[in-house]
PDB file of C-alpha atoms and ligand atoms in Angstrom:
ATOM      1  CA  UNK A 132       0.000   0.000   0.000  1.00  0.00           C
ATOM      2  CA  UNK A 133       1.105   3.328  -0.941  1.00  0.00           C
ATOM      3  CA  UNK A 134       0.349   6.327   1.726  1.00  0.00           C
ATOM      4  CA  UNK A 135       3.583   8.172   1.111  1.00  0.00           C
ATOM      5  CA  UNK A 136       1.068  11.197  -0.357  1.00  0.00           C
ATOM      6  CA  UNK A 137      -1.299  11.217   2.474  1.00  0.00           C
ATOM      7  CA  UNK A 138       2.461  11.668   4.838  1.00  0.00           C
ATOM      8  CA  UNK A 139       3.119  15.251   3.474  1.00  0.00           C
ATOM      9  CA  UNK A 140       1.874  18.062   4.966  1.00  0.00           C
ATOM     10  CA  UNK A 141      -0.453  19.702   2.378  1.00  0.00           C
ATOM     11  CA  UNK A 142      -1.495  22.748   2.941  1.00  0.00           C
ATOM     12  CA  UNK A 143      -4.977  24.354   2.342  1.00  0.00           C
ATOM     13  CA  UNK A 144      -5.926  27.360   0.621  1.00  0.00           C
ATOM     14  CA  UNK A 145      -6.912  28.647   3.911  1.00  0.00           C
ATOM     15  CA  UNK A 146      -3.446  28.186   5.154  1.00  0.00           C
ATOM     16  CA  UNK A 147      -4.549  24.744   7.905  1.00  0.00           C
ATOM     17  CA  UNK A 148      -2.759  21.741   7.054  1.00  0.00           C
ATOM     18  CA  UNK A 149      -4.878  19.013   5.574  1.00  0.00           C
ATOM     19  CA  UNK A 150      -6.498  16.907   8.529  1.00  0.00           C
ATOM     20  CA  UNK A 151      -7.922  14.435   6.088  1.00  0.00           C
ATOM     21  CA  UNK A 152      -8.162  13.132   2.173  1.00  0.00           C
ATOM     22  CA  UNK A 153     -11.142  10.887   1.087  1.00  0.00           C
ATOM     23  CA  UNK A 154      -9.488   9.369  -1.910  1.00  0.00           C
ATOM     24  CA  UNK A 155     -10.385   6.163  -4.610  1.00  0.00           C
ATOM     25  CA  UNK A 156     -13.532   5.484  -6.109  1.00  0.00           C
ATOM     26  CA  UNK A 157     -15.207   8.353  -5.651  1.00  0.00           C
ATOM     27  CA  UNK A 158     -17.398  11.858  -7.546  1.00  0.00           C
ATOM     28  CA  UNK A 159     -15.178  14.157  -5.728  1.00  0.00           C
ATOM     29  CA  UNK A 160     -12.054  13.217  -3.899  1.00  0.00           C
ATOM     30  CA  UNK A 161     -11.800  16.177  -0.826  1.00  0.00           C
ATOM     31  CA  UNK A 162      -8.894  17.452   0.965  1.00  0.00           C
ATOM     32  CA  UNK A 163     -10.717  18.340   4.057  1.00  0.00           C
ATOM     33  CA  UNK A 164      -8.956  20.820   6.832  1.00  0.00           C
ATOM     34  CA  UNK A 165     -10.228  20.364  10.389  1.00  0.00           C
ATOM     35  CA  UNK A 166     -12.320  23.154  10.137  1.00  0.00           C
ATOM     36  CA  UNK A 167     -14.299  21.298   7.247  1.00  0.00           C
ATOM     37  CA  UNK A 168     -14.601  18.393   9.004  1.00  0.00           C
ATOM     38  CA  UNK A 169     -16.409  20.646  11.827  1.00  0.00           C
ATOM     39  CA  UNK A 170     -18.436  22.368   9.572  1.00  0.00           C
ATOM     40  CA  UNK A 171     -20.741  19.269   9.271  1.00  0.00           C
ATOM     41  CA  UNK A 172     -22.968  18.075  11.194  1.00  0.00           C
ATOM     42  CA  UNK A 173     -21.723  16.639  14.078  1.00  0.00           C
ATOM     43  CA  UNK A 174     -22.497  13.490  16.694  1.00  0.00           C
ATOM     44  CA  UNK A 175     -21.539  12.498  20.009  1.00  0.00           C
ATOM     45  CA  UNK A 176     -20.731   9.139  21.176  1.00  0.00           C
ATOM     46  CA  UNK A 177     -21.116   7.877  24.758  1.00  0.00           C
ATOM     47  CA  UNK A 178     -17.910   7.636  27.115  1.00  0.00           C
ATOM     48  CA  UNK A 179     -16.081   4.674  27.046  1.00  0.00           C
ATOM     49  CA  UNK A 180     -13.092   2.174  28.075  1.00  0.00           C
ATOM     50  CA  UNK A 181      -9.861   2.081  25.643  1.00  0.00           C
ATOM     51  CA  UNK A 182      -8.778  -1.603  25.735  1.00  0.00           C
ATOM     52  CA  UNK A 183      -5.785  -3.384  23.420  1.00  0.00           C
ATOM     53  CA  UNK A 184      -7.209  -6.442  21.283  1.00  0.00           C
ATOM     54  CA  UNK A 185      -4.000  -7.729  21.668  1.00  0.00           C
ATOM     55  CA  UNK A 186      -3.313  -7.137  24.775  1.00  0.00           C
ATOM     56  CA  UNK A 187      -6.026  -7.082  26.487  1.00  0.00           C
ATOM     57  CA  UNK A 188      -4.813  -4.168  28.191  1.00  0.00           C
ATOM     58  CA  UNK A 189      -6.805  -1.023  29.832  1.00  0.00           C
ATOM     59  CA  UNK A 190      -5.759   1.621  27.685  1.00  0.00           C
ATOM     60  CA  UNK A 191      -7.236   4.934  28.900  1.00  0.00           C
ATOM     61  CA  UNK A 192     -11.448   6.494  29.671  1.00  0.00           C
ATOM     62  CA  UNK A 193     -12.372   7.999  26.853  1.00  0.00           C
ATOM     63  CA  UNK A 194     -14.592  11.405  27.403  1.00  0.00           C
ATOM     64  CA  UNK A 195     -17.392  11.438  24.660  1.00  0.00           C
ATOM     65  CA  UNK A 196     -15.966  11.627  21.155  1.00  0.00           C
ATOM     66  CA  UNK A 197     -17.482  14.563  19.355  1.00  0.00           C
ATOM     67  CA  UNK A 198     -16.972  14.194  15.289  1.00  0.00           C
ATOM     68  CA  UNK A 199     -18.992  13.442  11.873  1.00  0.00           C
ATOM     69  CA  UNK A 200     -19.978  10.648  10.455  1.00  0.00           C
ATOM     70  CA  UNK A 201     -18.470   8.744   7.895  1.00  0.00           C
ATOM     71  CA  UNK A 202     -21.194   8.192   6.185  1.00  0.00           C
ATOM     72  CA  UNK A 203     -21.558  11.976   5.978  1.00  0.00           C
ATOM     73  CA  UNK A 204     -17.900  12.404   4.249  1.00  0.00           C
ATOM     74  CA  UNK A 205     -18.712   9.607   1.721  1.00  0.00           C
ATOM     75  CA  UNK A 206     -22.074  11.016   0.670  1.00  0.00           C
ATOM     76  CA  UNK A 207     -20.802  14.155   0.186  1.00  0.00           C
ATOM     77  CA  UNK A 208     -17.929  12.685  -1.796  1.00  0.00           C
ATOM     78  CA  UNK A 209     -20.359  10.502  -3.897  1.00  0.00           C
ATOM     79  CA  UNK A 210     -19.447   6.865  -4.716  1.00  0.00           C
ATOM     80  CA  UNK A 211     -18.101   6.183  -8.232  1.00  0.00           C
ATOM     81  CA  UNK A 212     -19.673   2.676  -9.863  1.00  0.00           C
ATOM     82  CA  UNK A 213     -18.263   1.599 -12.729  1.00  0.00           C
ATOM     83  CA  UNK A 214     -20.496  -1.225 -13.132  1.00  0.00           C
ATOM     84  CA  UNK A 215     -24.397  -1.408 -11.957  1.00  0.00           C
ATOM     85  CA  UNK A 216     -24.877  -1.870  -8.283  1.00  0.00           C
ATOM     86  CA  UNK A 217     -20.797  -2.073  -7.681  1.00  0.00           C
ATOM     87  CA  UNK A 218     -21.488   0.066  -4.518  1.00  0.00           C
ATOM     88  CA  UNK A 219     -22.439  -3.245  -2.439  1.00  0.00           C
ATOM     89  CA  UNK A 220     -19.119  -4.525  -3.140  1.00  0.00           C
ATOM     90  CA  UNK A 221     -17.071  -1.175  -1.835  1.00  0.00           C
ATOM     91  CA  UNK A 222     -14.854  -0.808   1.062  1.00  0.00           C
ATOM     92  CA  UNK A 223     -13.473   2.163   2.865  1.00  0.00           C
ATOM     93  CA  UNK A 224      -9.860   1.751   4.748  1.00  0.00           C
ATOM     94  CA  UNK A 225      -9.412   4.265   7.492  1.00  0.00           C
ATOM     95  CA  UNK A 226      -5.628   5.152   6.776  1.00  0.00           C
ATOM     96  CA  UNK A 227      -3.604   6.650   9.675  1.00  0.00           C
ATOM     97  CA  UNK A 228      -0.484   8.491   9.527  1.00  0.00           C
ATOM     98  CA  UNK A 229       1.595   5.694  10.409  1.00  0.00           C
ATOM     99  CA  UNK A 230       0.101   3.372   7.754  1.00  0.00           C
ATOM    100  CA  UNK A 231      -2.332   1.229  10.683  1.00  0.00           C
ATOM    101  CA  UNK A 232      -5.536   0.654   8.935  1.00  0.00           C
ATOM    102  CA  UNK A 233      -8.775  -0.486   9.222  1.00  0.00           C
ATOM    103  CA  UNK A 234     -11.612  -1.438   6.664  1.00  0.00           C
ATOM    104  CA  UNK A 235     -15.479  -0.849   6.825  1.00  0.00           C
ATOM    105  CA  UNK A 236     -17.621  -2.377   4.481  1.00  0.00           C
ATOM    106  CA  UNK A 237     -20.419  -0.111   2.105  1.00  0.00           C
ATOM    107  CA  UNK A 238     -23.014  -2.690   3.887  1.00  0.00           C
ATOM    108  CA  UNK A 239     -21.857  -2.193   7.743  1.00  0.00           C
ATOM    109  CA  UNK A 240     -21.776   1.394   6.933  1.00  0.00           C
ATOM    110  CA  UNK A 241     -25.287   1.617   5.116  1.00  0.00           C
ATOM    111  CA  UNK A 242     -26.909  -1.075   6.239  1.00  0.00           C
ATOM    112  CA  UNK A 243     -26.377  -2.062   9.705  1.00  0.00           C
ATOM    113  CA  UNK A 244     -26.536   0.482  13.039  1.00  0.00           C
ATOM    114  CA  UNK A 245     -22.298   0.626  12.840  1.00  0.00           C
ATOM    115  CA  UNK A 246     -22.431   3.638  10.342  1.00  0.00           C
ATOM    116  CA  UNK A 247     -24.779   5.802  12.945  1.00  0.00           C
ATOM    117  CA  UNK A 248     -21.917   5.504  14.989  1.00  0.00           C
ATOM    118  CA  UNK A 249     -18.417   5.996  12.855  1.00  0.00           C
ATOM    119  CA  UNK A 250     -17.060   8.922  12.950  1.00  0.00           C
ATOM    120  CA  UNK A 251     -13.869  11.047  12.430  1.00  0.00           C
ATOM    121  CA  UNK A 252     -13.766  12.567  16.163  1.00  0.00           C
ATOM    122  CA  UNK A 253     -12.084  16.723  16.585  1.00  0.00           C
ATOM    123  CA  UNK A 254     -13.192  16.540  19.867  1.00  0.00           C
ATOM    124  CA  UNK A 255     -13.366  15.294  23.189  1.00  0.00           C
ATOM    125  CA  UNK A 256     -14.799  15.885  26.685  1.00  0.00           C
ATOM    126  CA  UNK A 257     -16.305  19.075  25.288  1.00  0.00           C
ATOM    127  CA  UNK A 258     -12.359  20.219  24.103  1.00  0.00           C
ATOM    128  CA  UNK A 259     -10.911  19.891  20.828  1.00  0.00           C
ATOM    129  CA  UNK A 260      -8.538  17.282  20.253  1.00  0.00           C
ATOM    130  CA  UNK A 261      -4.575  18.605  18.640  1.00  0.00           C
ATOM    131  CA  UNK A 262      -2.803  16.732  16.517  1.00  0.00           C
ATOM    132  CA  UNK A 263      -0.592  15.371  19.911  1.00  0.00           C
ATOM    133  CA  UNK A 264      -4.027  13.762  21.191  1.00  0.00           C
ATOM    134  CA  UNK A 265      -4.494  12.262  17.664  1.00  0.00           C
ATOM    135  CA  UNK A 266      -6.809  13.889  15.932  1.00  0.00           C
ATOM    136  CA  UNK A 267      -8.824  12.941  13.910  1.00  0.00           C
ATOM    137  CA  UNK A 268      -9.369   9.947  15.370  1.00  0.00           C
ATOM    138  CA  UNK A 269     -11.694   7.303  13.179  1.00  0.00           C
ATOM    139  CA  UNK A 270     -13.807   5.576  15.806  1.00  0.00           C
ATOM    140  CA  UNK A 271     -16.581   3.215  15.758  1.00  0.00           C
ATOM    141  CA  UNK A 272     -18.817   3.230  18.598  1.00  0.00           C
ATOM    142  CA  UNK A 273     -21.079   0.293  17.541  1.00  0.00           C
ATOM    143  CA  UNK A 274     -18.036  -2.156  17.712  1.00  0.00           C
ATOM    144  CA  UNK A 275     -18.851  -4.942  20.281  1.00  0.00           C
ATOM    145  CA  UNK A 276     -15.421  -5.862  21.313  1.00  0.00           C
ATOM    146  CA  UNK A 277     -13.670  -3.154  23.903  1.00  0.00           C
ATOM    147  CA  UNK A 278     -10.693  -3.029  21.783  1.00  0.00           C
ATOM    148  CA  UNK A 279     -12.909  -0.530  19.133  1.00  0.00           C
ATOM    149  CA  UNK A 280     -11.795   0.238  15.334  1.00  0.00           C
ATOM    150  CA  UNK A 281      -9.916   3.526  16.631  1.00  0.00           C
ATOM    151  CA  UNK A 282      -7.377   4.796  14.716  1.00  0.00           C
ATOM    152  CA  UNK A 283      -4.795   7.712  15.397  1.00  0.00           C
ATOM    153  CA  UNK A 284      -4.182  10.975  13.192  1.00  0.00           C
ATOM    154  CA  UNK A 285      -6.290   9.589  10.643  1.00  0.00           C
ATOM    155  CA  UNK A 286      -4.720  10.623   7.002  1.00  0.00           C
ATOM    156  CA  UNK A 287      -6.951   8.887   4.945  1.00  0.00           C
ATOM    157  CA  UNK A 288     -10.355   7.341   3.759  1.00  0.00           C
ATOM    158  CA  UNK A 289      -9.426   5.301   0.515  1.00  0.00           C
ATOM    159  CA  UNK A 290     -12.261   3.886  -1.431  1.00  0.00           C
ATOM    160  CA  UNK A 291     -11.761   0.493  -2.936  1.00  0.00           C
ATOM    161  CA  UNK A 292     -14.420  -1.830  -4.465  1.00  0.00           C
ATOM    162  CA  UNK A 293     -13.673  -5.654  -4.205  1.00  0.00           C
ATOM    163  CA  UNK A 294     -13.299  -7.394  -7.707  1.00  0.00           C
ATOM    164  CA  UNK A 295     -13.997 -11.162  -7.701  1.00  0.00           C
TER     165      UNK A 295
HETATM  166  N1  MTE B 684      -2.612   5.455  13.888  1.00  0.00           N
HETATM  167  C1  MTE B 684      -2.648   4.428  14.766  1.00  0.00           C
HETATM  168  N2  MTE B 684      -3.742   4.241  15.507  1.00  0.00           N
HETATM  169  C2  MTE B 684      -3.791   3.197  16.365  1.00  0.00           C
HETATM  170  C3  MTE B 684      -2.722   2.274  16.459  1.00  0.00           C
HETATM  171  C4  MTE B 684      -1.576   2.508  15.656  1.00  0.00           C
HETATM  172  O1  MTE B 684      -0.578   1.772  15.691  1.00  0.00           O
HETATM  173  N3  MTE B 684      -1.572   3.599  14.819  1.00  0.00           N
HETATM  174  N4  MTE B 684      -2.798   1.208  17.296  1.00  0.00           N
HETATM  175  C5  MTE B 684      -4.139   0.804  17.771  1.00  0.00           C
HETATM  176  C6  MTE B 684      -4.033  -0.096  18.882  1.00  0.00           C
HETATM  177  S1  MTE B 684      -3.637  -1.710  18.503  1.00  0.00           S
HETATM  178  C7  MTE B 684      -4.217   0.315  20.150  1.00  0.00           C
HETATM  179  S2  MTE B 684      -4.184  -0.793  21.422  1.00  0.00           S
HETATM  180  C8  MTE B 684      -4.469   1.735  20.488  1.00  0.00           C
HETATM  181  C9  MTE B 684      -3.387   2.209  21.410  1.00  0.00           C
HETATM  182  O2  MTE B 684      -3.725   3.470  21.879  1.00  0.00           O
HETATM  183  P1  MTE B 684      -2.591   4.395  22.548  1.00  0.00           P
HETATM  184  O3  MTE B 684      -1.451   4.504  21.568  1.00  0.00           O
HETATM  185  O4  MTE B 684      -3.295   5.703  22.746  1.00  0.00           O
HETATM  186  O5  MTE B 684      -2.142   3.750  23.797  1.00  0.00           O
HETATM  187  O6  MTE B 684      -4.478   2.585  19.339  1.00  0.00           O
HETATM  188  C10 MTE B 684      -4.983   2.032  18.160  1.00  0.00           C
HETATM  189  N5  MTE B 684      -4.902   3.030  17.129  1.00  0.00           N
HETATM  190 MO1   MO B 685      -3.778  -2.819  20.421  1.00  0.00          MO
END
């Protein structure tokens, strides 16, 4: 996989550094500053325990997570079929900085209750979260397991649709 782009610091015609590109199959590929993340709607999650799947190890109390959805990013991006119904067959790998990813599929996000609750958090505990806490943070709040999809100083949401 190939995230060198996402690693340099682009900057915005506003002068912030891009927080976030939505990139692959899509209408419009953004380059989305923190401030245009918060100028969608926005959702709150409820507090919660930070385990390791791994490790099995307490992590840290999360304060609630206040952030859109990511449902809301790839509707306003617009999915890009190139063959009838392809958008079934999509996926969406939440890309951090470092290269740790993780994958939601178009039918968890759209058709199950995990999409209500995935979102690319700017703030917690009522304060908004720097760069040094993270942010953004991808986090999905209907995961079942403690150790939640949550990934640090997100970079990147590529599209992908699975080929058989
Ligand atoms: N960007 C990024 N996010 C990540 C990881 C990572 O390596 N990179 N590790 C995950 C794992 S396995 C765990 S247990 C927690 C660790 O959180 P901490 O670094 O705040 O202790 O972050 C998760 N998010
Ligand atoms: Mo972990």
């Amino acid at each position: 996989m190939d995230i060198a782009q996402t690693t340099a610091p682009e900057i915005a015609p506003t002068g912030q550094a891009t927080a976030l590109l939505l990139t692959g199959r899509l209408l419009r590929p953004q380059s989305l500053t923190l401030d245009a993340l918060r100028a969608f709607p926005s959702v709150t999650c409820a507090p919660f325990d930070l385990r390791c799947y791994t490790t099995q190890r307490f992590i840290r109390s999360v304060e609630p997570y206040r952030g859109v959805r990511l449902t809301d990013l790839i509707e306003h991006a617009g999915l890009r079929c190139e063959v009838h119904g392809e958008f079934k067959r999509m996926i969406f790998l939440a890309i951090g900085h470092d290269g740790y990813a993780v994958p939601f599929t178009w039918h968890e996000l759209f058709n199950t209750s995990v999409g209500a609750q995935a979102i690319v958090v700017y703030e917690c505990g009522g304060k908004p979260l720097t760069e040094a806490d993270g942010a953004p943070v991808l986090f999905s709040g209907a995961d079942l397991v403690p150790a939640p999809r949550h990934v640090k100083r997100l970079a990147r949401i590529d599209v992908r649709a699975m080929t058989i």
